Tab-separated table of N, CA and C in Angstrom:
chain	number	residue	atom	x	y	z
A	1	UNK	N	11.284	1.093	17.292
A	1	UNK	CA	11.453	-0.039	16.728
A	1	UNK	C	12.607	-0.790	17.135
A	2	UNK	N	12.778	-1.968	17.359
A	2	UNK	CA	13.835	-2.690	17.759
A	2	UNK	C	14.206	-3.927	16.938
A	3	UNK	N	15.362	-4.027	16.789
A	3	UNK	CA	15.898	-5.350	16.025
A	3	UNK	C	16.572	-5.954	16.695
A	4	UNK	N	16.718	-7.476	17.382
A	4	UNK	CA	17.147	-8.323	18.113
A	4	UNK	C	18.103	-9.123	16.741
A	5	UNK	N	19.338	-8.532	17.508
A	5	UNK	CA	20.567	-9.690	16.439
A	5	UNK	C	20.958	-10.785	16.757
A	6	UNK	N	21.589	-11.966	16.023
A	6	UNK	CA	21.614	-13.275	15.998
A	6	UNK	C	22.567	-13.640	15.567
A	7	UNK	N	23.577	-14.804	15.695
A	7	UNK	CA	24.358	-15.514	14.823
A	7	UNK	C	25.725	-14.564	14.747
A	8	UNK	N	26.359	-14.068	15.928
A	8	UNK	CA	27.589	-13.123	15.734
A	8	UNK	C	29.243	-14.118	16.178
A	9	UNK	N	29.423	-14.345	15.323
A	9	UNK	CA	29.991	-15.295	15.564
A	9	UNK	C	31.424	-14.544	16.472
A	10	UNK	N	31.640	-13.252	16.993
A	10	UNK	CA	32.521	-13.345	18.264
A	10	UNK	C	32.386	-11.773	18.948
A	11	UNK	N	32.496	-11.335	19.881
A	11	UNK	CA	32.502	-10.239	20.650
A	11	UNK	C	33.562	-9.462	20.442
A	12	UNK	N	33.718	-9.663	18.867
A	12	UNK	CA	34.655	-8.420	19.033
A	12	UNK	C	34.716	-7.439	17.967
A	13	UNK	N	35.089	-5.549	18.458
A	13	UNK	CA	34.219	-4.670	17.660
A	13	UNK	C	33.449	-4.525	18.008
A	14	UNK	N	32.558	-4.348	16.528
A	14	UNK	CA	31.741	-3.260	16.676
A	14	UNK	C	30.354	-3.567	15.855
A	15	UNK	N	28.964	-3.709	16.034
A	15	UNK	CA	28.033	-3.934	14.925
A	15	UNK	C	27.866	-2.528	14.484
A	16	UNK	N	27.936	-2.416	13.050
A	16	UNK	CA	27.272	-1.222	12.346
A	16	UNK	C	26.048	-1.490	11.601
A	17	UNK	N	25.021	-0.230	12.369
A	17	UNK	CA	23.441	-0.544	11.769
A	17	UNK	C	23.121	0.950	10.855
A	18	UNK	N	22.474	0.415	10.313
A	18	UNK	CA	22.281	1.362	8.987
A	18	UNK	C	20.135	0.995	8.792
A	19	UNK	N	19.901	2.123	9.193
A	19	UNK	CA	17.902	2.260	9.058
A	19	UNK	C	17.946	3.153	7.740
A	20	UNK	N	17.399	2.975	6.317
A	20	UNK	CA	16.748	4.285	5.934
A	20	UNK	C	15.286	3.648	5.335
A	21	UNK	N	14.699	4.490	4.459
A	21	UNK	CA	13.589	4.730	3.789
A	21	UNK	C	13.888	4.803	2.223
A	22	UNK	N	15.326	5.290	2.163
A	22	UNK	CA	15.489	5.397	0.839
A	22	UNK	C	15.984	4.438	0.086
A	23	UNK	N	15.912	3.896	-1.322
A	23	UNK	CA	16.124	2.582	-1.480
A	23	UNK	C	16.901	2.526	-2.078
A	24	UNK	N	17.354	4.063	-2.806
A	24	UNK	CA	18.783	4.441	-3.140
A	24	UNK	C	19.885	4.620	-2.404
A	25	UNK	N	19.858	4.755	-1.090
A	25	UNK	CA	20.339	5.034	0.107
A	25	UNK	C	20.966	3.206	-0.001
A	26	UNK	N	20.189	2.286	0.142
A	26	UNK	CA	20.762	0.925	0.693
A	26	UNK	C	21.276	0.201	0.140
A	27	UNK	N	22.775	-0.007	0.421
A	27	UNK	CA	22.508	-0.887	1.776
A	27	UNK	C	23.629	0.154	2.948
A	28	UNK	N	24.055	1.240	2.408
A	28	UNK	CA	25.100	1.743	3.413
A	28	UNK	C	24.760	2.976	3.720
A	29	UNK	N	23.290	3.333	3.309
A	29	UNK	CA	23.102	4.786	3.847
A	29	UNK	C	23.579	6.094	3.807
A	30	UNK	N	24.682	6.164	3.301
A	30	UNK	CA	25.834	6.981	2.861
A	30	UNK	C	24.731	8.197	2.470
A	31	UNK	N	24.655	7.975	1.130
A	31	UNK	CA	23.594	9.188	0.720
A	31	UNK	C	22.511	9.816	1.378
A	32	UNK	N	21.789	9.647	2.554
A	32	UNK	CA	20.653	9.645	3.236
A	32	UNK	C	20.518	10.379	4.200
A	33	UNK	N	20.975	11.822	4.438
A	33	UNK	CA	20.951	12.293	5.505
A	33	UNK	C	19.278	11.911	6.966
A	34	UNK	N	18.686	11.369	6.204
A	34	UNK	CA	17.815	11.412	6.987
A	34	UNK	C	17.777	9.782	7.836
A	35	UNK	N	18.957	9.011	7.542
A	35	UNK	CA	19.187	7.251	8.073
A	35	UNK	C	19.328	8.059	9.315
A	36	UNK	N	19.486	6.348	9.826
A	36	UNK	CA	19.715	6.202	11.267
A	36	UNK	C	20.850	5.384	11.356
A	37	UNK	N	21.835	5.701	11.866
A	37	UNK	CA	23.018	4.636	11.749
A	37	UNK	C	23.215	4.432	13.196
A	38	UNK	N	23.825	3.253	13.905
A	38	UNK	CA	24.310	2.754	15.062
A	38	UNK	C	25.570	2.250	14.795
A	39	UNK	N	26.271	2.751	16.122
A	39	UNK	CA	27.348	1.521	16.076
A	39	UNK	C	27.377	1.411	17.501
A	40	UNK	N	27.574	0.249	17.688
A	40	UNK	CA	27.019	-0.659	19.384
A	40	UNK	C	28.256	-2.025	19.315
A	41	UNK	N	28.710	-1.032	20.427
A	41	UNK	CA	29.823	-2.879	21.021
A	41	UNK	C	29.563	-3.732	20.743
A	42	UNK	N	30.413	-5.188	19.605
A	42	UNK	CA	29.366	-6.363	19.519
A	42	UNK	C	29.492	-7.504	20.660
A	43	UNK	N	30.782	-7.067	22.400
A	43	UNK	CA	30.500	-7.582	23.134
A	43	UNK	C	28.807	-7.383	24.392
A	44	UNK	N	28.458	-8.442	24.101
A	44	UNK	CA	26.705	-8.623	24.924
A	44	UNK	C	25.555	-7.816	24.049
A	45	UNK	N	26.355	-7.197	22.988
A	45	UNK	CA	24.808	-6.962	21.886
A	45	UNK	C	23.941	-8.406	21.519
A	46	UNK	N	22.277	-7.566	21.928
A	46	UNK	CA	21.575	-8.422	21.596
A	46	UNK	C	20.772	-7.799	21.083
A	47	UNK	N	20.957	-6.685	20.973
A	47	UNK	CA	19.290	-5.766	20.642
A	47	UNK	C	19.723	-4.511	20.038
A	48	UNK	N	19.191	-4.235	18.562
A	48	UNK	CA	19.356	-2.779	18.621
A	48	UNK	C	17.779	-1.802	18.776
A	49	UNK	N	18.244	-0.246	19.139
A	49	UNK	CA	17.521	-0.008	19.319
A	49	UNK	C	17.098	1.591	18.373
A	50	UNK	N	16.172	1.069	17.350
A	50	UNK	CA	16.648	2.793	16.618
A	50	UNK	C	15.496	3.581	17.086
A	51	UNK	N	14.864	3.645	17.922
A	51	UNK	CA	13.875	4.556	18.762
A	51	UNK	C	12.395	4.611	18.218
A	52	UNK	N	11.618	5.716	18.213
A	52	UNK	CA	10.270	5.718	17.717
A	52	UNK	C	10.307	6.249	15.985
A	53	UNK	N	9.485	5.406	15.106
A	53	UNK	CA	9.631	5.776	13.816
A	53	UNK	C	8.325	6.387	13.131
A	54	UNK	N	8.806	7.138	12.455
A	54	UNK	CA	7.328	8.015	11.704
A	54	UNK	C	6.808	6.169	10.953
A	55	UNK	N	5.698	6.012	10.174
A	55	UNK	CA	4.947	4.835	9.404
A	55	UNK	C	5.844	5.314	8.025
A	56	UNK	N	5.855	4.224	7.393
A	56	UNK	CA	6.764	4.177	6.258
A	56	UNK	C	7.223	3.235	5.864
A	57	UNK	N	8.254	2.706	4.908
A	57	UNK	CA	8.903	1.592	4.977
A	57	UNK	C	10.507	1.620	5.026
A	58	UNK	N	10.898	1.165	5.580
A	58	UNK	CA	12.141	0.414	5.806
A	58	UNK	C	12.908	-0.679	5.631
A	59	UNK	N	14.369	0.040	5.428
A	59	UNK	CA	15.562	-1.645	5.287
A	59	UNK	C	16.370	-1.535	6.510
A	60	UNK	N	16.727	-2.329	6.882
A	60	UNK	CA	18.053	-2.134	7.807
A	60	UNK	C	19.019	-3.352	7.616
A	61	UNK	N	20.380	-2.876	7.117
A	61	UNK	CA	22.149	-3.313	7.376
A	61	UNK	C	22.346	-3.197	8.696
A	62	UNK	N	23.152	-4.658	8.603
A	62	UNK	CA	24.350	-5.200	9.223
A	62	UNK	C	25.736	-5.340	9.083
A	63	UNK	N	26.363	-4.622	9.380
A	63	UNK	CA	27.591	-5.012	9.344
A	63	UNK	C	28.712	-5.654	10.999
A	64	UNK	N	29.463	-6.657	10.846
A	64	UNK	CA	29.717	-6.959	11.962
A	64	UNK	C	31.223	-6.363	11.560
A	65	UNK	N	31.580	-5.169	11.989
A	65	UNK	CA	33.160	-4.402	11.650
A	65	UNK	C	34.170	-5.443	13.007
A	66	UNK	N	34.484	-6.384	12.877
A	66	UNK	CA	35.124	-7.032	13.546
A	66	UNK	C	37.015	-6.727	14.499
A	67	UNK	N	37.033	-5.774	13.167
A	67	UNK	CA	38.558	-5.505	13.188
A	67	UNK	C	37.964	-3.328	14.116
A	68	UNK	N	37.301	-3.183	13.722
A	68	UNK	CA	37.159	-1.642	14.019
A	68	UNK	C	37.349	-0.219	13.212
A	69	UNK	N	37.306	-0.579	12.278
A	69	UNK	CA	37.751	-0.282	11.542
A	69	UNK	C	36.880	0.763	10.568
A	70	UNK	N	35.465	0.143	11.273
A	70	UNK	CA	34.353	1.374	10.750
A	70	UNK	C	33.762	0.588	9.219
A	71	UNK	N	34.194	0.018	8.616
A	71	UNK	CA	33.883	-0.547	7.556
A	71	UNK	C	33.932	-2.313	6.841
A	72	UNK	N	33.441	-2.486	5.994
A	72	UNK	CA	33.180	-3.980	5.287
A	72	UNK	C	34.410	-4.231	4.733
A	73	UNK	N	35.550	-5.414	5.515
A	73	UNK	CA	36.594	-5.835	4.538
A	73	UNK	C	36.222	-6.905	3.878
A	74	UNK	N	36.746	-6.755	2.827
A	74	UNK	CA	36.659	-7.789	2.027
A	74	UNK	C	37.779	-8.840	1.039
A	75	UNK	N	37.527	-9.592	0.633
A	75	UNK	CA	38.339	-10.395	-0.152
A	75	UNK	C	38.347	-10.535	-1.241
A	76	UNK	N	38.527	-10.187	-2.140
A	76	UNK	CA	38.419	-10.689	-3.684
A	76	UNK	C	36.851	-10.516	-3.525
A	77	UNK	N	36.620	-9.485	-3.227
A	77	UNK	CA	34.652	-9.024	-3.249
A	77	UNK	C	34.360	-9.792	-2.342
A	78	UNK	N	34.418	-10.348	-1.467
A	78	UNK	CA	33.580	-11.597	-0.609
A	78	UNK	C	33.987	-10.876	0.834
A	79	UNK	N	32.799	-10.526	1.397
A	79	UNK	CA	33.185	-9.979	3.016
A	79	UNK	C	33.597	-10.898	3.548
A	80	UNK	N	34.884	-10.607	3.999
A	80	UNK	CA	35.272	-11.275	5.203
A	80	UNK	C	35.212	-10.797	7.350
A	81	UNK	N	34.126	-9.935	6.942
A	81	UNK	CA	33.137	-9.873	8.078
A	81	UNK	C	31.456	-10.096	8.175
A	82	UNK	N	31.183	-10.300	9.169
A	82	UNK	CA	29.429	-10.842	9.117
A	82	UNK	C	28.914	-9.516	8.598
A	83	UNK	N	27.437	-10.253	7.999
A	83	UNK	CA	26.474	-9.099	7.671
A	83	UNK	C	25.255	-9.417	7.691
A	84	UNK	N	24.276	-8.442	7.414
A	84	UNK	CA	23.019	-8.935	7.746
A	84	UNK	C	22.094	-7.927	7.421
A	85	UNK	N	20.689	-8.555	7.054
A	85	UNK	CA	19.495	-7.501	6.344
A	85	UNK	C	18.241	-8.030	7.121
A	86	UNK	N	17.683	-6.626	6.965
A	86	UNK	CA	16.255	-7.187	7.717
A	86	UNK	C	15.455	-7.974	6.995
A	87	UNK	N	14.522	-8.635	7.250
A	87	UNK	CA	13.403	-9.741	6.858
A	87	UNK	C	14.692	-10.651	6.168
A	88	UNK	N	15.911	-11.151	6.727
A	88	UNK	CA	17.220	-12.051	6.523
A	88	UNK	C	16.745	-11.792	4.828
A	89	UNK	N	16.939	-11.003	3.902
A	89	UNK	CA	17.107	-10.782	2.321
A	89	UNK	C	17.979	-11.782	2.168
A	90	UNK	N	17.710	-11.960	0.760
A	90	UNK	CA	19.036	-13.446	0.102
A	90	UNK	C	19.952	-12.646	-0.111
A	91	UNK	N	20.719	-13.053	0.270
A	91	UNK	CA	22.108	-12.704	-0.924
A	91	UNK	C	23.083	-13.204	-1.838
A	92	UNK	N	22.574	-12.305	-2.936
A	92	UNK	CA	22.976	-13.200	-4.367
A	92	UNK	C	24.460	-13.010	-5.071
A	93	UNK	N	25.173	-11.989	-5.676
A	93	UNK	CA	25.837	-11.418	-5.807
A	93	UNK	C	26.050	-10.098	-5.761
A	94	UNK	N	26.125	-10.216	-4.174
A	94	UNK	CA	26.071	-8.589	-3.988
A	94	UNK	C	25.159	-8.490	-2.952
A	95	UNK	N	24.602	-7.330	-2.050
A	95	UNK	CA	23.949	-6.996	-1.841
A	95	UNK	C	22.041	-7.097	-2.159
A	96	UNK	N	21.180	-7.608	-1.154
A	96	UNK	CA	19.902	-7.561	-1.827
A	96	UNK	C	19.264	-6.205	-1.746
A	97	UNK	N	18.330	-5.804	-2.658
A	97	UNK	CA	17.808	-4.964	-3.152
A	97	UNK	C	16.639	-4.635	-1.704
A	98	UNK	N	16.947	-2.644	-1.726
A	98	UNK	CA	15.519	-2.082	-0.781
A	98	UNK	C	14.430	-3.377	-0.637
A	99	UNK	N	13.612	-3.221	-1.959
A	99	UNK	CA	12.390	-4.353	-1.835
A	99	UNK	C	12.507	-5.394	-1.036
A	100	UNK	N	13.577	-6.135	-1.200
A	100	UNK	CA	14.096	-7.297	-0.413
A	100	UNK	C	13.844	-7.157	0.780
A	101	UNK	N	14.510	-6.149	1.859
A	101	UNK	CA	14.879	-6.617	2.915
A	101	UNK	C	13.517	-4.806	3.706
A	102	UNK	N	12.794	-4.493	2.641
A	102	UNK	CA	11.839	-3.610	3.538
A	102	UNK	C	10.852	-4.527	4.835
A	103	UNK	N	10.639	-3.164	5.134
A	103	UNK	CA	9.388	-3.605	6.243
A	103	UNK	C	8.333	-2.884	6.414
A	104	UNK	N	7.291	-3.075	6.718
A	104	UNK	CA	6.334	-1.645	7.085
A	104	UNK	C	6.261	-0.954	8.809
A	105	UNK	N	6.478	-0.121	9.300
A	105	UNK	CA	6.335	0.488	10.100
A	105	UNK	C	5.312	1.372	10.215
A	106	UNK	N	3.792	0.486	11.263
A	106	UNK	CA	2.782	1.421	11.486
A	106	UNK	C	2.149	1.439	12.647
A	107	UNK	N	0.893	1.786	13.310
A	107	UNK	CA	0.791	2.283	14.275
A	107	UNK	C	1.587	1.471	15.761
A	108	UNK	N	1.861	0.086	15.136
A	108	UNK	CA	2.100	-1.253	16.005
A	108	UNK	C	3.618	-0.674	16.326
A	109	UNK	N	4.449	-1.341	17.423
A	109	UNK	CA	5.973	-1.507	17.751
A	109	UNK	C	6.189	-2.135	16.688
A	110	UNK	N	7.227	-2.508	16.079
A	110	UNK	CA	8.345	-3.275	14.813
A	110	UNK	C	9.154	-3.625	15.844
A	111	UNK	N	8.988	-4.919	15.742
A	111	UNK	CA	10.557	-6.158	16.819
A	111	UNK	C	11.150	-6.681	15.117
A	112	UNK	N	12.156	-6.934	15.117
A	112	UNK	CA	12.942	-7.638	13.922
A	112	UNK	C	13.820	-8.666	14.560
A	113	UNK	N	13.818	-9.447	13.887
A	113	UNK	CA	15.097	-10.633	14.284
A	113	UNK	C	16.176	-10.075	12.955
A	114	UNK	N	17.659	-9.740	13.054
A	114	UNK	CA	18.490	-9.843	11.720
A	114	UNK	C	19.279	-11.116	12.360
A	115	UNK	N	19.462	-11.832	11.230
A	115	UNK	CA	20.709	-13.127	11.484
A	115	UNK	C	21.773	-12.353	10.620
A	116	UNK	N	23.272	-12.488	11.455
A	116	UNK	CA	24.189	-12.206	11.061
A	116	UNK	C	25.184	-13.511	10.417
A	117	UNK	N	25.593	-13.050	8.723
A	117	UNK	CA	25.949	-14.236	8.246
A	117	UNK	C	27.354	-14.003	7.993
A	118	UNK	N	28.243	-14.759	7.598
A	118	UNK	CA	29.868	-15.014	7.877
A	118	UNK	C	30.197	-15.556	6.286
A	119	UNK	N	30.607	-15.334	5.388
A	119	UNK	CA	30.996	-16.184	4.430
A	119	UNK	C	32.492	-16.617	4.183
A	120	UNK	N	33.560	-16.007	4.886
A	120	UNK	CA	34.684	-16.620	5.357
A	120	UNK	C	34.974	-16.541	6.658
């Protein structure tokens, strides 16, 4: 299962990726021991490889951690760094629901494109 990352505004820091099948653990995956997490340098990043996945429903969230502190920085609850979600799930007043970002992994290989967004 691979995801192509588009729209990075800089090559600074890392991209933090989280893939989960647990709706209650989305978007940060911290309460899902089965989640697949990747930390990849933003410099030269174009694709994330999560490896082979069992069939099921999953969702992916990304953070462009430009300053490398391991978290999404905010200012008055507005993200100062980039973020993205599978299926380009819409963001309203907070992250999208698992259902809005969910995609199905079946027998065929899955290739997604995730667009990074920046508010500040």
